[in-house]
Amino acid sequence: MYQKNILLVEPDFPIPTKSKNHKNFLPIGLLKLASYYRNQNFEVDLIRGKKLSDKFITPSLIEITSLFTYWSDYVWDAVKFYREHFPDPDVTEIRVGGIYASLHFENQDFRYKCKKYHVTPVKGVQEEVENFFPAYDIVKNSDNHVDYQIIHSSRGCFRKCSFCGTWKIEPEFKGKKEITSTIESGLQMGLKNLVFYDNNLFYNPFIESILKELAILRKERKIGWCESQSGFDGRVLLQKPHLVPLLKKAGFRYPRIAWDWGYDQWPEIEKQIRILVDSGYNPKNITVFMIYNWKLDFEEMEQKRIKCWEWKVQISDCRNRPLEQLHDHYKPLKDQNHGNDYYINPNWTDAEIKQFRQNVRRQNICSRQNLAFHSKLLEHKKHFTKEHYNRLKLVSFGRAAKFLPDLWIPSKVTHPQNRDKWSVKPVEPPKNLAELLDADQEMRDIWNEFVEQTPVKEEQIVCLEN
Ligand code: B12
Ligand code: SF4
């Protein structure tokens, strides 16, 4: 006999349906709560969006999770929906927890809304819930293929960077001594891949033995790949480079490091990348996190970007969204310089933010695909054949630019055309592009010579001329 009916709610966050079960957006906090309540023999249902349960009519408790502060509207929208359906707080308690709730716990507006809807706010990590293995069975069914587990092998971060909320959500650093007991139930369910949500994985004093444990599990084929969502702490990495070969043996893929501070720090970052490369990581699979729309201005961020181009690593550009920010209506194609739609740092303009984002995106494509330049027209191969495409990739910038009016070179600082106004002009290729390409004898000669001399795979083609 169930004593309580618990409804667990993930608000209708703007996550595309296809990404709902992606490793970035599983409501992991709610899955732990589900196990915790099941253990007490309570009936539990998970709702993703605004719907009523078909398992029970009146929930005794509704647990609503929250994520980014700028998604707070979705949280209150869910609260309103459920409070309207279950108006009596003595019959149905509603609690809101998770990241936004923890970061805004003391905030007046948050408190006011909690009072208005008779909501109990909950701050931070719930120790009593943490020990329960997330109820992946709720999201794992024939339509959804979850083959990974989300893990925290540590909580907190001691660095306390001013723009970051982690040390407010998880104020105390706590590291696990071993990992097998945390993951073994998941391994039995076939969840072989491990996604670490730690803020600072390397800071755990037991990280070495955890990596060794993982390396053994990997050798025994009990686990697949591992990934750390946050970057590895570069300063710890430099002090303990021997962790990187262990990381590799443990099956960590796509290593990430952060370069949040000035351009002048590039030699340090270069050393960190070198350590990763020396342990067998391909630069293409290394990502450098960079916060922008922050203290460092556009010019300096561009210099940092170009350094990453020289290293041929990927950039993950993190637009600064302050912890106080309760909305974000950023639209990549729209001019939003008035600053009402999303946060713009006084050092930046909307056009610079969008330009930097675009530059990073184009550069990442070039690094990944070994291209010397980028052209959106080249991305959409509808205008020419595969051979034309390869010919264009082979010739000098100057020659290619004759055919590709939007050709862009990563190695140069690219400002927006107007610092105060963002505009995006659609670029059209010359009408008869294929014919023009065929008519260019020199380009055909370069291509033929290349094909004759270099029996390489197509994806290895880089710009050869000049
Ligand atoms: C992993 C992570 C990501 C992942 C996954 C996010 C996710 N789904 O959680 C990815 C890579 C997608 C990501 C992306 C970004 N992130 Co992030 N991320 C994190 C990180 C490190 C952990 C988040 C986490 O653990 N989630 C899982 C939580 C919810 O589960 P849990 O902890 O096990 O849940 C416990 C409690 O929270 C509680 N609980 C949870 N829900 C509920 C509900 C109830 C009712 C109760 C009682 C309890 C409860 O109980 C659980 C058990 O103890 C946090 C930092 C941090 N330490 O929180 C930053 C963080 C959330 N990210 C942040 C940022 C800025 C970003 C980016 C915007 C970066 C960027 N500029 O590109 C992007 C956003 C992209 C986008 N789509 O908008 C900021 C948020 C700032 C803000 N203003 O909100 C944070 C706080 C880090 C920071 N720099 O300050 N991120
Ligand atoms: S090192 Fe990273 S996780 Fe730690 S406080 Fe700084 S930004 Fe946050």
Coordinates of C-alpha atoms and ligand atoms in Angstrom, one line a residue:
M1 CA 0.0 0.0 0.0
Y2 CA 1.5 3.4 -1.1
Q3 CA 1.5 6.1 1.5
K4 CA 2.3 9.0 -0.7
N5 CA 2.1 10.0 -4.4
I6 CA 5.1 12.0 -5.5
L7 CA 5.2 13.9 -8.7
L8 CA 8.6 14.8 -10.0
V9 CA 8.6 17.6 -12.5
E10 CA 11.2 18.8 -15.0
P11 CA 9.7 22.2 -16.2
D12 CA 9.2 22.7 -19.9
F13 CA 12.7 23.9 -20.5
P14 CA 13.6 24.9 -24.1
I15 CA 15.4 21.6 -24.8
P16 CA 14.7 20.1 -28.2
T17 CA 12.7 16.8 -27.7
K18 CA 15.5 14.9 -29.4
S19 CA 17.9 16.1 -26.8
K20 CA 15.8 15.3 -23.7
N21 CA 17.7 12.2 -22.9
H22 CA 21.1 13.6 -24.1
K23 CA 23.8 13.4 -21.5
N24 CA 23.6 17.2 -21.1
F25 CA 19.9 17.3 -20.1
L26 CA 18.8 14.3 -18.1
P27 CA 17.0 15.5 -14.9
I28 CA 19.5 13.7 -12.8
G29 CA 18.5 15.3 -9.5
L30 CA 14.9 14.1 -10.0
L31 CA 16.1 10.6 -10.8
K32 CA 17.9 10.5 -7.5
L33 CA 14.8 11.8 -5.7
A34 CA 12.8 9.1 -7.5
S35 CA 14.9 6.3 -5.9
Y36 CA 14.9 8.0 -2.6
Y37 CA 11.1 8.0 -2.5
R38 CA 10.7 4.6 -4.0
N39 CA 12.8 3.3 -1.2
Q40 CA 10.2 4.6 1.2
N41 CA 7.6 2.7 -0.8
F42 CA 6.0 5.8 -2.2
E43 CA 4.4 5.9 -5.7
V44 CA 6.5 8.1 -8.0
D45 CA 5.9 9.6 -11.4
L46 CA 8.2 11.8 -13.5
I47 CA 6.7 14.4 -15.8
R48 CA 8.8 16.3 -18.4
G49 CA 6.8 19.4 -19.2
K50 CA 3.4 20.5 -18.0
K51 CA 1.2 17.5 -17.7
L52 CA -0.8 15.6 -15.1
S53 CA 0.1 12.1 -14.0
D54 CA -1.8 9.1 -15.3
K55 CA -0.5 7.1 -12.4
F56 CA -2.4 9.0 -9.7
I57 CA -4.9 11.8 -9.4
T58 CA -3.8 13.9 -6.5
P59 CA -0.1 14.1 -5.7
S60 CA 0.8 14.6 -2.0
L61 CA 4.1 16.2 -3.0
I62 CA 5.3 17.8 -6.2
E63 CA 9.1 18.1 -6.6
I64 CA 10.0 20.7 -9.3
T65 CA 13.6 20.9 -10.4
S66 CA 15.3 24.0 -11.7
L67 CA 18.4 24.6 -13.9
F68 CA 20.0 27.8 -15.3
T69 CA 18.8 31.0 -13.6
Y70 CA 17.9 32.4 -17.0
W71 CA 15.4 29.6 -17.4
S72 CA 13.6 30.6 -14.2
D73 CA 10.4 31.5 -16.1
Y74 CA 9.9 27.9 -17.0
V75 CA 10.1 26.9 -13.4
W76 CA 7.4 29.5 -12.3
D77 CA 5.3 28.5 -15.3
A78 CA 5.4 24.9 -14.0
V79 CA 4.7 26.0 -10.4
K80 CA 1.7 28.0 -11.5
F81 CA 0.3 25.1 -13.6
Y82 CA 0.5 22.6 -10.7
R83 CA -0.7 25.1 -8.1
E84 CA -3.7 25.9 -10.2
H85 CA -4.5 22.2 -10.5
F86 CA -3.8 21.4 -6.9
P87 CA -4.6 24.6 -5.0
D88 CA -4.6 23.3 -1.5
P89 CA -1.0 23.4 -0.1
D90 CA -2.2 21.2 2.8
V91 CA -3.1 18.5 0.4
T92 CA -0.3 19.0 -2.1
E93 CA 3.0 20.4 -1.0
I94 CA 5.1 21.9 -3.8
R95 CA 8.9 22.1 -3.4
V96 CA 11.4 23.7 -5.8
G97 CA 15.1 22.7 -5.8
G98 CA 18.1 22.5 -8.1
I99 CA 20.4 25.1 -9.5
Y100 CA 18.3 28.3 -9.9
A101 CA 16.5 27.6 -6.5
S102 CA 19.9 27.3 -4.8
L103 CA 21.4 30.4 -6.4
H104 CA 18.4 32.6 -5.8
F105 CA 17.4 31.1 -2.4
E106 CA 17.8 34.4 -0.5
N107 CA 16.7 36.6 -3.4
Q108 CA 13.6 38.7 -2.7
D109 CA 11.8 38.1 -5.9
F110 CA 12.3 34.3 -5.5
R111 CA 11.0 34.4 -1.9
Y112 CA 8.0 36.5 -3.0
K113 CA 7.0 33.9 -5.7
C114 CA 7.5 31.0 -3.3
K115 CA 5.1 32.7 -0.9
K116 CA 2.6 33.6 -3.6
Y117 CA 2.4 30.0 -4.8
H118 CA 2.9 28.3 -1.4
V119 CA 6.1 26.7 -2.5
T120 CA 8.8 25.3 -0.2
P121 CA 12.3 26.3 -1.6
V122 CA 15.1 23.8 -1.2
K123 CA 18.8 24.8 -1.4
G124 CA 21.7 22.8 -2.6
V125 CA 22.7 19.2 -2.7
Q126 CA 20.5 16.9 -0.6
E127 CA 22.7 14.6 1.4
E128 CA 20.1 12.1 2.2
V129 CA 19.2 11.8 -1.5
E130 CA 22.8 11.7 -2.8
N131 CA 23.3 8.1 -1.7
F132 CA 20.6 6.8 -3.9
F133 CA 21.3 5.4 -7.4
P134 CA 19.4 7.5 -10.0
A135 CA 16.3 5.7 -11.2
Y136 CA 17.4 5.5 -14.9
D137 CA 14.7 3.0 -15.6
I138 CA 12.1 5.9 -15.6
V139 CA 13.8 7.4 -18.7
K140 CA 15.2 4.3 -20.3
N141 CA 12.6 2.6 -22.5
S142 CA 12.4 1.3 -26.0
D143 CA 12.2 4.9 -27.5
N144 CA 15.0 6.3 -25.4
H145 CA 18.5 4.9 -25.5
V146 CA 20.3 6.0 -22.4
D147 CA 23.6 4.1 -22.2
Y148 CA 25.5 6.4 -19.8
Q149 CA 25.4 7.3 -16.1
I150 CA 25.8 10.8 -14.8
I151 CA 28.2 10.8 -11.8
H152 CA 29.6 13.2 -9.3
S153 CA 32.8 11.9 -7.9
S154 CA 33.3 15.2 -6.1
R155 CA 31.2 18.2 -5.3
G156 CA 32.2 21.8 -5.0
C157 CA 35.2 23.8 -6.2
F158 CA 37.7 25.7 -4.1
R159 CA 38.7 28.3 -6.7
K160 CA 35.7 30.6 -6.3
C161 CA 35.9 32.4 -9.6
S162 CA 33.7 35.5 -9.4
F163 CA 31.4 34.7 -12.4
C164 CA 30.8 31.1 -11.3
G165 CA 28.0 29.7 -9.1
T166 CA 29.3 26.3 -8.4
W167 CA 30.8 27.2 -5.0
K168 CA 27.5 28.7 -4.0
I169 CA 25.5 25.6 -5.0
E170 CA 28.1 23.2 -3.6
P171 CA 30.0 25.3 -0.9
E172 CA 32.0 22.4 0.5
F173 CA 34.5 20.4 -1.4
K174 CA 33.8 16.7 -1.0
G175 CA 35.6 14.0 -3.0
K176 CA 34.7 10.3 -3.1
K177 CA 37.5 7.8 -2.4
E178 CA 36.4 5.2 -4.9
I179 CA 34.0 5.0 -7.8
T180 CA 33.0 1.3 -8.3
S181 CA 30.2 1.3 -5.7
T182 CA 28.7 4.4 -7.3
I183 CA 28.5 3.0 -10.7
E184 CA 28.0 -0.8 -10.3
S185 CA 24.2 -0.8 -10.3
G186 CA 24.3 1.2 -13.5
L187 CA 26.8 -1.2 -15.1
Q188 CA 24.4 -4.0 -14.3
M189 CA 21.7 -2.1 -16.2
G190 CA 24.1 -1.8 -19.2
L191 CA 25.0 1.9 -18.6
K192 CA 28.6 1.5 -19.5
N193 CA 29.6 5.1 -20.3
L194 CA 30.3 7.6 -17.6
V195 CA 29.6 11.3 -17.7
F196 CA 31.2 13.3 -14.8
Y197 CA 29.4 16.4 -13.7
D198 CA 32.2 17.3 -11.2
N199 CA 33.2 20.9 -11.1
N200 CA 36.8 20.2 -10.5
L201 CA 37.5 16.5 -11.0
F202 CA 41.3 16.8 -10.6
Y203 CA 41.1 18.5 -7.2
N204 CA 39.8 15.4 -5.5
P205 CA 42.7 14.1 -3.4
F206 CA 41.7 10.5 -4.5
I207 CA 41.6 11.3 -8.2
E208 CA 44.6 9.1 -8.9
S209 CA 43.2 6.0 -7.4
I210 CA 39.8 6.7 -9.0
L211 CA 41.4 6.9 -12.4
K212 CA 43.3 3.7 -11.8
E213 CA 40.1 2.0 -10.7
L214 CA 38.4 3.2 -14.0
A215 CA 41.4 2.1 -16.0
I216 CA 41.0 -1.5 -14.6
L217 CA 37.3 -1.5 -15.3
R218 CA 38.0 -0.3 -18.8
K219 CA 40.6 -3.0 -19.4
E220 CA 38.0 -5.6 -18.2
R221 CA 35.5 -4.0 -20.7
K222 CA 33.1 -3.2 -17.9
I223 CA 33.0 0.5 -18.8
G224 CA 33.0 2.3 -22.2
W225 CA 34.0 5.9 -22.5
C226 CA 34.2 8.6 -19.9
E227 CA 33.6 12.3 -20.3
S228 CA 34.0 15.3 -17.9
Q229 CA 31.4 18.0 -18.7
S230 CA 33.5 20.7 -16.9
G231 CA 37.1 21.4 -17.9
F232 CA 40.1 19.9 -16.1
D233 CA 41.8 22.3 -13.7
G234 CA 44.8 23.5 -15.7
R235 CA 46.9 24.4 -12.7
V236 CA 46.4 21.0 -11.2
L237 CA 47.2 19.4 -14.6
L238 CA 50.5 21.3 -14.8
Q239 CA 51.4 20.2 -11.2
K240 CA 50.4 16.6 -11.8
P241 CA 50.9 15.8 -15.5
H242 CA 51.0 12.1 -14.7
L243 CA 47.2 12.2 -14.3
V244 CA 46.8 12.6 -18.1
P245 CA 48.1 9.2 -19.1
L246 CA 45.8 7.8 -16.4
L247 CA 42.9 9.8 -17.8
K248 CA 43.6 8.3 -21.2
K249 CA 43.7 4.7 -19.8
A250 CA 40.5 5.3 -18.0
G251 CA 38.9 6.1 -21.4
F252 CA 38.3 9.8 -21.0
R253 CA 37.5 11.3 -24.4
Y254 CA 37.2 15.0 -25.5
P255 CA 39.3 16.5 -22.7
R256 CA 38.4 20.1 -21.9
I257 CA 40.5 22.8 -20.2
A258 CA 39.5 26.4 -19.5
W259 CA 41.2 29.6 -20.5
D260 CA 39.2 32.3 -18.8
W261 CA 41.9 34.8 -18.1
G262 CA 44.1 37.1 -20.3
Y263 CA 45.9 36.4 -23.6
D264 CA 49.2 36.6 -21.8
Q265 CA 48.5 33.3 -20.2
W266 CA 48.9 31.5 -23.5
P267 CA 52.2 29.8 -22.6
E268 CA 50.5 28.1 -19.7
I269 CA 47.6 26.9 -21.8
E270 CA 50.0 25.7 -24.5
K271 CA 51.8 23.6 -21.9
Q272 CA 48.5 22.1 -20.8
I273 CA 47.6 21.2 -24.4
R274 CA 51.1 19.8 -24.9
I275 CA 50.7 17.5 -21.9
L276 CA 47.4 16.2 -23.3
V277 CA 48.8 15.8 -26.8
D278 CA 51.8 13.9 -25.5
S279 CA 49.5 11.4 -23.9
G280 CA 47.9 10.7 -27.2
Y281 CA 45.0 13.2 -27.4
N282 CA 44.4 14.6 -30.9
P283 CA 44.2 18.4 -30.7
K284 CA 41.0 18.2 -32.7
N285 CA 39.4 16.4 -29.7
I286 CA 40.7 18.9 -27.2
T287 CA 38.4 21.7 -26.3
V288 CA 39.3 25.0 -24.6
F289 CA 36.5 26.7 -22.7
M290 CA 36.5 30.5 -23.0
I291 CA 34.2 32.9 -21.2
Y292 CA 33.4 36.0 -23.2
N293 CA 31.0 38.9 -22.8
W294 CA 33.0 39.4 -19.7
K295 CA 36.0 41.5 -18.5
L296 CA 38.3 40.7 -21.5
D297 CA 37.2 42.7 -24.5
F298 CA 36.5 41.5 -28.1
E299 CA 40.1 42.3 -29.3
E300 CA 41.7 40.1 -26.6
M301 CA 39.2 37.3 -27.1
E302 CA 40.0 37.3 -30.8
Q303 CA 43.7 37.0 -30.1
K304 CA 42.9 34.0 -27.8
R305 CA 40.8 32.5 -30.6
I306 CA 43.6 32.8 -33.1
K307 CA 46.0 31.1 -30.6
C308 CA 43.6 28.2 -30.5
W309 CA 43.6 28.2 -34.3
E310 CA 47.4 27.8 -34.2
W311 CA 47.1 24.9 -31.8
K312 CA 44.2 23.4 -33.9
V313 CA 42.1 22.8 -30.8
Q314 CA 38.4 23.3 -30.5
I315 CA 36.9 26.3 -28.6
S316 CA 33.8 26.1 -26.5
D317 CA 32.7 29.7 -26.2
C318 CA 30.8 30.3 -23.0
R319 CA 28.8 33.5 -23.2
N320 CA 28.8 35.0 -19.7
R321 CA 25.2 34.9 -18.3
P322 CA 25.4 36.4 -14.8
L323 CA 23.9 34.4 -12.0
E324 CA 21.4 37.2 -11.3
Q325 CA 20.1 37.0 -14.8
L326 CA 16.6 35.6 -14.9
H327 CA 16.0 35.6 -18.7
D328 CA 17.9 35.1 -21.9
H329 CA 16.3 35.7 -25.2
Y330 CA 19.4 35.7 -27.3
K331 CA 18.7 35.4 -31.0
P332 CA 21.8 34.8 -33.3
L333 CA 20.3 36.6 -36.3
K334 CA 18.6 39.6 -34.6
D335 CA 20.1 42.9 -33.6
Q336 CA 19.7 43.1 -29.8
N337 CA 22.1 45.9 -28.9
H338 CA 19.4 47.5 -26.6
G339 CA 20.4 44.9 -24.0
N340 CA 16.8 44.1 -23.0
D341 CA 16.8 40.6 -24.4
Y342 CA 19.9 39.2 -22.7
Y343 CA 22.9 40.4 -20.7
I344 CA 25.6 42.4 -22.5
N345 CA 28.8 43.2 -20.6
P346 CA 29.7 47.0 -20.7
N347 CA 33.0 45.9 -22.5
W348 CA 31.0 44.3 -25.3
T349 CA 28.3 45.1 -27.8
D350 CA 25.6 42.7 -29.2
A351 CA 27.4 42.8 -32.6
E352 CA 30.7 41.8 -31.0
I353 CA 29.2 39.0 -29.1
K354 CA 27.5 37.6 -32.2
Q355 CA 30.6 38.2 -34.3
F356 CA 32.8 36.3 -31.8
R357 CA 30.4 33.5 -31.7
Q358 CA 30.4 33.2 -35.4
N359 CA 34.2 33.4 -35.7
V360 CA 34.5 30.6 -33.2
R361 CA 32.0 28.4 -34.9
R362 CA 33.7 28.9 -38.3
Q363 CA 37.1 28.3 -36.8
N364 CA 36.0 25.1 -35.1
I365 CA 34.7 23.8 -38.5
C366 CA 38.0 24.6 -40.1
S367 CA 40.1 22.9 -37.4
R368 CA 37.9 19.8 -37.4
Q369 CA 37.9 19.5 -41.1
N370 CA 41.5 20.6 -41.8
L371 CA 40.3 23.6 -43.9
A372 CA 42.4 26.7 -44.4
F373 CA 39.3 28.9 -44.8
H374 CA 35.6 28.8 -44.1
S375 CA 32.7 29.6 -46.4
K376 CA 29.1 28.9 -45.6
L377 CA 28.5 28.4 -49.3
L378 CA 31.1 25.7 -49.1
E379 CA 29.1 24.1 -46.3
H380 CA 26.0 23.8 -48.4
K381 CA 27.2 21.7 -51.3
K382 CA 24.1 22.2 -53.3
H383 CA 25.8 24.6 -55.6
F384 CA 28.6 22.3 -56.8
T385 CA 29.8 18.7 -57.0
K386 CA 32.1 16.9 -54.6
E387 CA 35.0 17.4 -56.9
H388 CA 34.4 21.1 -57.2
Y389 CA 34.2 21.2 -53.4
N390 CA 37.6 19.5 -53.1
R391 CA 39.1 21.7 -55.8
L392 CA 38.0 24.8 -53.9
K393 CA 39.5 23.5 -50.7
L394 CA 42.8 23.0 -52.4
V395 CA 43.5 26.4 -53.9
S396 CA 44.8 29.6 -52.4
F397 CA 42.5 32.0 -50.5
G398 CA 42.7 34.6 -53.3
R399 CA 41.6 32.2 -56.0
A400 CA 38.9 30.5 -53.9
A401 CA 37.5 34.0 -52.9
K402 CA 36.8 34.6 -56.6
F403 CA 34.1 32.0 -56.3
L404 CA 33.2 32.2 -52.6
P405 CA 32.3 35.8 -51.7
D406 CA 31.9 34.9 -48.0
L407 CA 35.3 33.2 -47.7
W408 CA 36.7 33.8 -44.2
I409 CA 40.2 33.2 -42.8
P410 CA 40.5 32.2 -39.1
S411 CA 44.0 33.6 -38.7
K412 CA 42.8 37.3 -38.8
V413 CA 40.9 39.3 -36.2
T414 CA 37.4 39.8 -37.6
H415 CA 35.4 42.7 -36.2
P416 CA 31.7 43.1 -36.9
Q417 CA 31.1 45.6 -39.7
N418 CA 29.3 47.9 -37.3
R419 CA 30.2 47.6 -33.6
D420 CA 26.7 48.9 -32.6
K421 CA 24.5 47.1 -35.0
W422 CA 24.4 43.5 -35.9
S423 CA 23.2 42.6 -39.4
V424 CA 23.3 39.4 -41.3
K425 CA 23.3 39.6 -45.0
P426 CA 22.6 36.3 -46.9
V427 CA 25.4 35.6 -49.3
E428 CA 24.6 34.2 -52.7
P429 CA 27.1 32.3 -54.8
P430 CA 27.8 33.4 -58.4
K431 CA 24.7 32.1 -60.3
N432 CA 26.7 29.7 -62.5
L433 CA 29.2 28.6 -59.9
A434 CA 29.7 25.0 -61.2
E435 CA 30.3 26.3 -64.7
L436 CA 32.8 28.9 -63.6
L437 CA 34.7 26.3 -61.6
D438 CA 34.8 24.0 -64.5
A439 CA 36.1 26.8 -66.7
D440 CA 39.0 27.7 -64.4
Q441 CA 41.8 25.8 -66.0
E442 CA 44.4 26.6 -63.4
M443 CA 42.2 25.3 -60.7
R444 CA 41.7 22.0 -62.6
D445 CA 45.4 21.7 -63.2
I446 CA 46.2 22.1 -59.5
W447 CA 43.5 19.5 -58.7
N448 CA 44.7 17.0 -61.3
E449 CA 48.3 17.3 -60.1
F450 CA 47.2 16.8 -56.5
V451 CA 45.2 13.7 -57.3
E452 CA 48.1 12.2 -59.3
Q453 CA 50.7 12.9 -56.6
T454 CA 48.9 12.4 -53.4
P455 CA 46.8 9.3 -52.9
V456 CA 45.3 10.6 -49.6
K457 CA 41.9 10.4 -48.2
E458 CA 39.6 13.3 -49.1
E459 CA 39.2 14.5 -45.5
Q460 CA 43.0 15.0 -45.4
I461 CA 42.9 17.7 -48.1
V462 CA 44.2 21.0 -46.9
C463 CA 45.0 24.2 -48.7
L464 CA 48.2 23.6 -50.7
E465 CA 48.7 26.6 -52.9
N466 CA 50.8 29.3 -51.1
Ligands
B12_1 C1 27.1 19.8 -15.8 C2 26.8 21.3 -16.1 C3 26.4 21.6 -17.4 C4 26.1 20.6 -18.4 C5 24.8 19.9 -18.1 C6 23.7 20.8 -17.4 C7 22.7 20.1 -16.6 N1 21.8 19.4 -17.3 O1 22.7 20.1 -15.4 C8 26.1 21.4 -19.7 C9 27.4 21.1 -20.5 C10 25.0 21.2 -20.7 C11 26.2 22.8 -19.2 C12 26.0 23.9 -20.1 C13 26.1 25.2 -19.7 N2 26.2 25.6 -18.4 CO1 26.5 24.5 -16.9 N3 26.8 23.5 -15.3 C14 26.9 22.2 -15.1 C15 27.3 22.0 -13.6 C16 28.8 21.8 -13.5 C17 26.6 20.9 -12.9 C18 25.1 20.9 -13.1 C19 24.5 19.7 -12.4 O2 25.1 19.1 -11.6 N4 23.3 19.3 -12.7 C20 22.7 18.2 -12.0 C21 21.9 18.7 -10.8 C22 20.7 19.4 -11.0 O3 21.6 17.5 -10.2 P1 22.0 17.2 -8.7 O4 23.1 18.2 -8.3 O5 22.4 15.8 -8.6 O6 20.7 17.5 -7.9 C23 20.8 17.6 -6.5 C24 20.3 19.0 -6.0 O7 20.5 20.0 -7.0 C25 18.9 18.8 -5.6 N5 17.8 19.0 -6.5 C26 17.8 19.1 -7.8 N6 16.5 19.4 -8.2 C27 15.7 19.3 -7.1 C28 14.4 19.5 -6.9 C29 13.9 19.4 -5.6 C30 12.4 19.7 -5.4 C31 14.7 19.2 -4.5 C32 14.1 19.1 -3.2 C33 16.1 19.0 -4.7 C34 16.6 19.1 -6.0 O8 18.9 17.4 -5.2 C35 19.8 16.6 -6.0 C36 20.4 15.6 -5.1 O9 21.3 16.1 -4.2 C37 26.9 23.4 -13.0 C38 27.6 23.8 -11.8 C39 27.0 23.2 -10.6 N7 27.8 22.7 -9.7 O10 25.8 23.1 -10.4 C40 27.0 24.3 -14.2 C41 26.1 25.5 -14.3 C42 24.7 25.1 -14.0 N8 26.2 25.9 -15.7 C43 26.3 27.1 -15.9 C44 26.4 27.7 -17.2 C45 26.7 29.2 -17.2 C46 26.3 27.0 -18.4 C47 26.4 27.6 -19.8 C48 25.4 28.7 -20.0 C49 27.8 27.9 -20.1 C50 27.9 28.7 -21.4 N9 27.9 30.0 -21.3 O11 27.9 28.2 -22.5 C51 25.9 26.3 -20.6 C52 24.4 26.5 -20.9 C53 24.0 25.9 -22.2 C54 22.5 26.2 -22.5 N10 21.9 25.3 -23.1 O12 21.9 27.2 -22.1 C55 26.1 27.9 -14.7 C56 24.7 28.5 -14.5 C57 24.6 29.9 -14.4 C58 23.3 30.4 -14.4 N11 23.1 31.7 -14.6 O13 22.3 29.7 -14.2 C59 26.5 26.9 -13.6 C60 25.9 27.1 -12.2 C61 28.1 26.9 -13.5 C62 28.6 28.3 -13.3 N12 29.5 28.7 -14.2 O14 28.2 29.1 -12.5 N13 26.3 22.9 -17.9
SF4_2 S1 37.6 26.8 -11.4 FE1 35.7 26.5 -12.7 S2 34.2 25.4 -11.4 FE2 35.8 26.3 -10.0 S3 35.0 28.3 -9.4 FE3 36.3 28.7 -11.2 S4 34.9 28.5 -13.0 FE4 33.8 27.6 -11.2

